[in-house]
mmCIF file of C-alpha atoms in Angstrom:
data_model
loop_
_atom_site.group_PDB
_atom_site.id
_atom_site.type_symbol
_atom_site.label_atom_id
_atom_site.label_comp_id
_atom_site.label_asym_id
_atom_site.label_seq_id
_atom_site.Cartn_x
_atom_site.Cartn_y
_atom_site.Cartn_z
ATOM 1 C CA MET A 1 14.038 -14.244 24.774
ATOM 2 C CA ASP A 2 12.088 -14.540 28.028
ATOM 3 C CA GLU A 3 8.317 -15.397 27.094
ATOM 4 C CA GLY A 4 7.196 -14.252 30.448
ATOM 5 C CA VAL A 5 8.194 -10.971 29.987
ATOM 6 C CA GLY A 6 5.277 -8.047 30.096
ATOM 7 C CA VAL A 7 4.972 -7.358 26.202
ATOM 8 C CA LEU A 8 1.820 -6.849 24.221
ATOM 9 C CA ARG A 9 0.884 -9.730 21.593
ATOM 10 C CA LEU A 10 -1.024 -9.804 18.692
ATOM 11 C CA GLY A 11 -4.526 -10.608 21.177
ATOM 12 C CA ASP A 12 -4.201 -6.801 23.073
ATOM 13 C CA ILE A 13 -4.459 -5.120 19.856
ATOM 14 C CA ALA A 14 -7.444 -4.821 17.615
ATOM 15 C CA PRO A 15 -5.969 -7.330 14.729
ATOM 16 C CA GLY A 16 -7.903 -5.874 12.279
ATOM 17 C CA ASP A 17 -5.458 -2.752 12.780
ATOM 18 C CA ALA A 18 -2.335 -5.095 12.206
ATOM 19 C CA ALA A 19 -3.744 -6.502 9.532
ATOM 20 C CA ALA A 20 -4.762 -3.539 8.122
ATOM 21 C CA LEU A 21 -1.268 -2.299 8.414
ATOM 22 C CA LEU A 22 0.352 -5.512 6.662
ATOM 23 C CA ALA A 23 -2.656 -4.969 3.916
ATOM 24 C CA ARG A 24 -1.228 -1.360 2.852
ATOM 25 C CA HIS A 25 2.052 -3.079 2.335
ATOM 26 C CA GLY A 26 0.697 -5.837 0.205
ATOM 27 C CA LEU A 27 1.325 -8.939 2.796
ATOM 28 C CA GLU A 28 -1.574 -10.796 4.544
ATOM 29 C CA LEU A 29 -1.599 -11.234 8.605
ATOM 30 C CA VAL A 30 -2.642 -14.883 8.857
ATOM 31 C CA ALA A 31 -3.647 -15.561 12.046
ATOM 32 C CA VAL A 32 -3.050 -19.252 13.920
ATOM 33 C CA ASP A 33 -5.121 -20.901 16.194
ATOM 34 C CA ASP A 34 -4.251 -20.789 19.797
ATOM 35 C CA GLY A 35 -1.456 -23.692 20.932
ATOM 36 C CA ALA A 36 -0.847 -24.365 17.354
ATOM 37 C CA PRO A 37 2.615 -24.358 15.095
ATOM 38 C CA ILE A 38 3.202 -21.371 13.800
ATOM 39 C CA PRO A 39 3.820 -21.867 9.993
ATOM 40 C CA GLY A 40 7.310 -20.277 9.046
ATOM 41 C CA SER A 41 8.634 -18.868 12.371
ATOM 42 C CA TYR A 42 12.024 -19.061 12.933
ATOM 43 C CA TRP A 43 12.119 -19.704 16.359
ATOM 44 C CA GLY A 44 8.662 -21.209 16.768
ATOM 45 C CA ALA A 45 6.008 -20.432 18.469
ATOM 46 C CA PRO A 46 5.061 -17.704 19.746
ATOM 47 C CA GLU A 47 7.281 -15.613 17.297
ATOM 48 C CA ALA A 48 5.439 -15.052 13.979
ATOM 49 C CA GLY A 49 6.451 -17.317 10.770
ATOM 50 C CA ILE A 50 6.555 -15.838 7.145
ATOM 51 C CA ILE A 51 6.484 -17.518 4.321
ATOM 52 C CA GLY A 52 6.401 -15.776 0.432
ATOM 53 C CA THR A 53 3.522 -12.479 1.495
ATOM 54 C CA ARG A 54 1.897 -14.511 4.607
ATOM 55 C CA VAL A 55 2.317 -13.881 8.219
ATOM 56 C CA TYR A 56 1.423 -15.915 10.549
ATOM 57 C CA ALA A 57 0.728 -15.044 13.787
ATOM 58 C CA ARG A 58 -1.779 -16.056 17.264
ATOM 59 C CA ALA A 59 -3.004 -13.940 19.845
ATOM 60 C CA ASP A 60 0.273 -14.625 21.742
ATOM 61 C CA THR A 61 2.505 -13.621 19.305
ATOM 62 C CA PRO A 62 4.682 -10.378 20.691
ATOM 63 C CA VAL A 63 3.673 -7.674 18.761
ATOM 64 C CA HIS A 64 7.216 -6.446 18.271
ATOM 65 C CA SER A 65 7.590 -10.160 17.022
ATOM 66 C CA LEU A 66 4.791 -9.621 14.117
ATOM 67 C CA LEU A 67 5.871 -6.186 12.737
ATOM 68 C CA HIS A 68 9.996 -7.826 12.805
ATOM 69 C CA GLU A 69 8.939 -10.086 10.492
ATOM 70 C CA ALA A 70 6.513 -8.035 8.827
ATOM 71 C CA CYS A 71 9.023 -5.474 7.740
ATOM 72 C CA HIS A 72 11.503 -8.390 6.694
ATOM 73 C CA LEU A 73 9.377 -8.399 3.895
ATOM 74 C CA ILE A 74 8.425 -4.742 3.366
ATOM 75 C CA VAL A 75 12.369 -4.334 2.849
ATOM 76 C CA LEU A 76 12.648 -6.681 0.238
ATOM 77 C CA PRO A 77 11.528 -5.947 -3.789
ATOM 78 C CA PRO A 78 9.095 -7.888 -4.532
ATOM 79 C CA GLU A 79 10.326 -10.595 -6.280
ATOM 80 C CA ARG A 80 12.492 -12.022 -3.397
ATOM 81 C CA ARG A 81 9.124 -12.131 -1.089
ATOM 82 C CA ALA A 82 7.900 -14.959 -2.813
ATOM 83 C CA LEU A 83 10.835 -17.112 -2.460
ATOM 84 C CA VAL A 84 10.544 -16.386 1.228
ATOM 85 C CA HIS A 85 9.927 -19.342 3.408
ATOM 86 C CA THR A 86 10.983 -19.163 7.657
ATOM 87 C CA ASP A 87 14.298 -16.732 7.294
ATOM 88 C CA ALA A 88 14.072 -14.065 5.534
ATOM 89 C CA THR A 89 17.982 -12.186 5.199
ATOM 90 C CA ASP A 90 21.461 -12.733 6.305
ATOM 91 C CA SER A 91 22.266 -9.834 5.605
ATOM 92 C CA VAL A 92 23.266 -7.183 8.584
ATOM 93 C CA PRO A 93 21.865 -4.016 5.902
ATOM 94 C CA GLU A 94 18.447 -5.942 5.780
ATOM 95 C CA GLU A 95 18.567 -6.835 9.641
ATOM 96 C CA ASP A 96 19.331 -3.013 10.740
ATOM 97 C CA ALA A 97 16.381 -2.140 8.425
ATOM 98 C CA THR A 98 13.813 -4.502 9.195
ATOM 99 C CA CYS A 99 14.392 -3.777 13.329
ATOM 100 C CA TYR A 100 13.951 0.335 12.488
ATOM 101 C CA LEU A 101 11.525 0.094 10.334
ATOM 102 C CA GLN A 102 9.400 -2.331 12.745
ATOM 103 C CA ILE A 103 9.765 0.209 14.934
ATOM 104 C CA VAL A 104 9.031 3.181 12.372
ATOM 105 C CA LEU A 105 5.293 1.032 12.092
ATOM 106 C CA ALA A 106 4.070 0.682 15.747
ATOM 107 C CA ASP A 107 3.679 4.163 15.466
ATOM 108 C CA ASP A 108 0.744 3.287 12.715
ATOM 109 C CA LEU A 109 -0.738 0.827 15.184
ATOM 110 C CA PRO A 110 -3.261 2.364 18.012
ATOM 111 C CA GLY A 111 -2.454 1.038 21.185
ATOM 112 C CA VAL A 112 1.389 0.475 20.556
ATOM 113 C CA GLY A 113 3.398 3.541 19.798
ATOM 114 C CA ARG A 114 7.407 3.388 19.128
ATOM 115 C CA ALA A 115 8.301 3.863 22.357
ATOM 116 C CA ARG A 116 6.323 1.179 23.781
ATOM 117 C CA LEU A 117 7.901 -1.250 21.278
ATOM 118 C CA MET A 118 11.111 -0.415 22.201
ATOM 119 C CA ALA A 119 10.442 -1.495 25.474
ATOM 120 C CA ASP A 120 8.962 -4.123 23.790
ATOM 121 C CA MET A 121 12.460 -5.230 21.806
ATOM 122 C CA ASP A 122 14.309 -4.028 24.785
ATOM 123 C CA ALA A 123 12.450 -7.195 27.210
ATOM 124 C CA TRP A 124 12.340 -9.727 24.656
ATOM 125 C CA GLY A 125 16.156 -9.411 24.566
ATOM 126 C CA TYR A 126 16.965 -7.220 21.769
ATOM 127 C CA THR A 127 20.598 -6.458 21.445
ATOM 128 C CA PHE A 128 22.336 -3.119 20.237
ATOM 129 C CA ARG A 129 25.924 -1.770 20.863
ATOM 130 C CA LEU A 130 24.343 1.281 22.582
ATOM 131 C CA GLY A 131 22.980 -0.336 25.414
ATOM 132 C CA SER A 132 18.901 -0.063 23.995
ATOM 133 C CA THR A 133 16.569 0.042 21.649
ATOM 134 C CA ARG A 134 16.159 3.891 21.582
ATOM 135 C CA ALA A 135 19.697 4.858 22.443
ATOM 136 C CA TRP A 136 20.230 2.387 18.828
ATOM 137 C CA PHE A 137 17.303 3.879 16.884
ATOM 138 C CA GLU A 138 18.009 8.250 18.033
ATOM 139 C CA HIS A 139 21.551 7.878 18.021
ATOM 140 C CA ASP A 140 23.375 5.076 15.696
ATOM 141 C CA ALA A 141 20.943 3.786 13.157
ATOM 142 C CA GLY A 142 22.192 6.216 10.255
ATOM 143 C CA ASP A 143 23.094 3.242 8.192
ATOM 144 C CA ALA A 144 19.564 1.777 7.835
ATOM 145 C CA ARG A 145 17.924 4.966 7.852
ATOM 146 C CA ALA A 146 19.451 5.830 5.222
ATOM 147 C CA TRP A 147 19.175 1.640 3.262
ATOM 148 C CA LEU A 148 15.610 2.675 4.047
ATOM 149 C CA ALA A 149 15.108 5.783 2.237
ATOM 150 C CA GLU A 150 17.095 4.902 -0.789
ATOM 151 C CA ARG A 151 14.272 2.314 -1.592
ATOM 152 C CA GLY A 152 11.031 4.630 -0.664
ATOM 153 C CA LEU A 153 10.531 3.497 1.686
ATOM 154 C CA PRO A 154 9.507 4.867 5.797
ATOM 155 C CA THR A 155 11.913 6.557 7.891
ATOM 156 C CA GLY A 156 9.805 8.332 10.460
#
């Protein structure tokens, strides 16, 4: 991950839009002060953090990170969400579903959208066997899409 790349940050969008999106999925966005540690961040600041049903982020947190961590919680049943602190899963199918869902939900954030989110994911260093996020999403993510559909989650 390269913190110097020009990805969209939470401070670049209306935070109320992000909070509303998370709230629709039973999550709370908790704003963290600039420069403060981000609770529940697996990779450390500026990456978003998760604890229970809360997603922690600063203005410099990449939108893709905010969505990724939120989607880790969204794909979990409510009883598992309550137990999450920092690391949501070690399941490859859940991780794939999380990546797919974050792309779908990007369309629900004004000024973001899936094309920009996929470009930001590539710039940040996400890796997929077809070489890009878009190629994976369009040609290799059927298992993730099916996993989400089986659970009644958005597939897009």
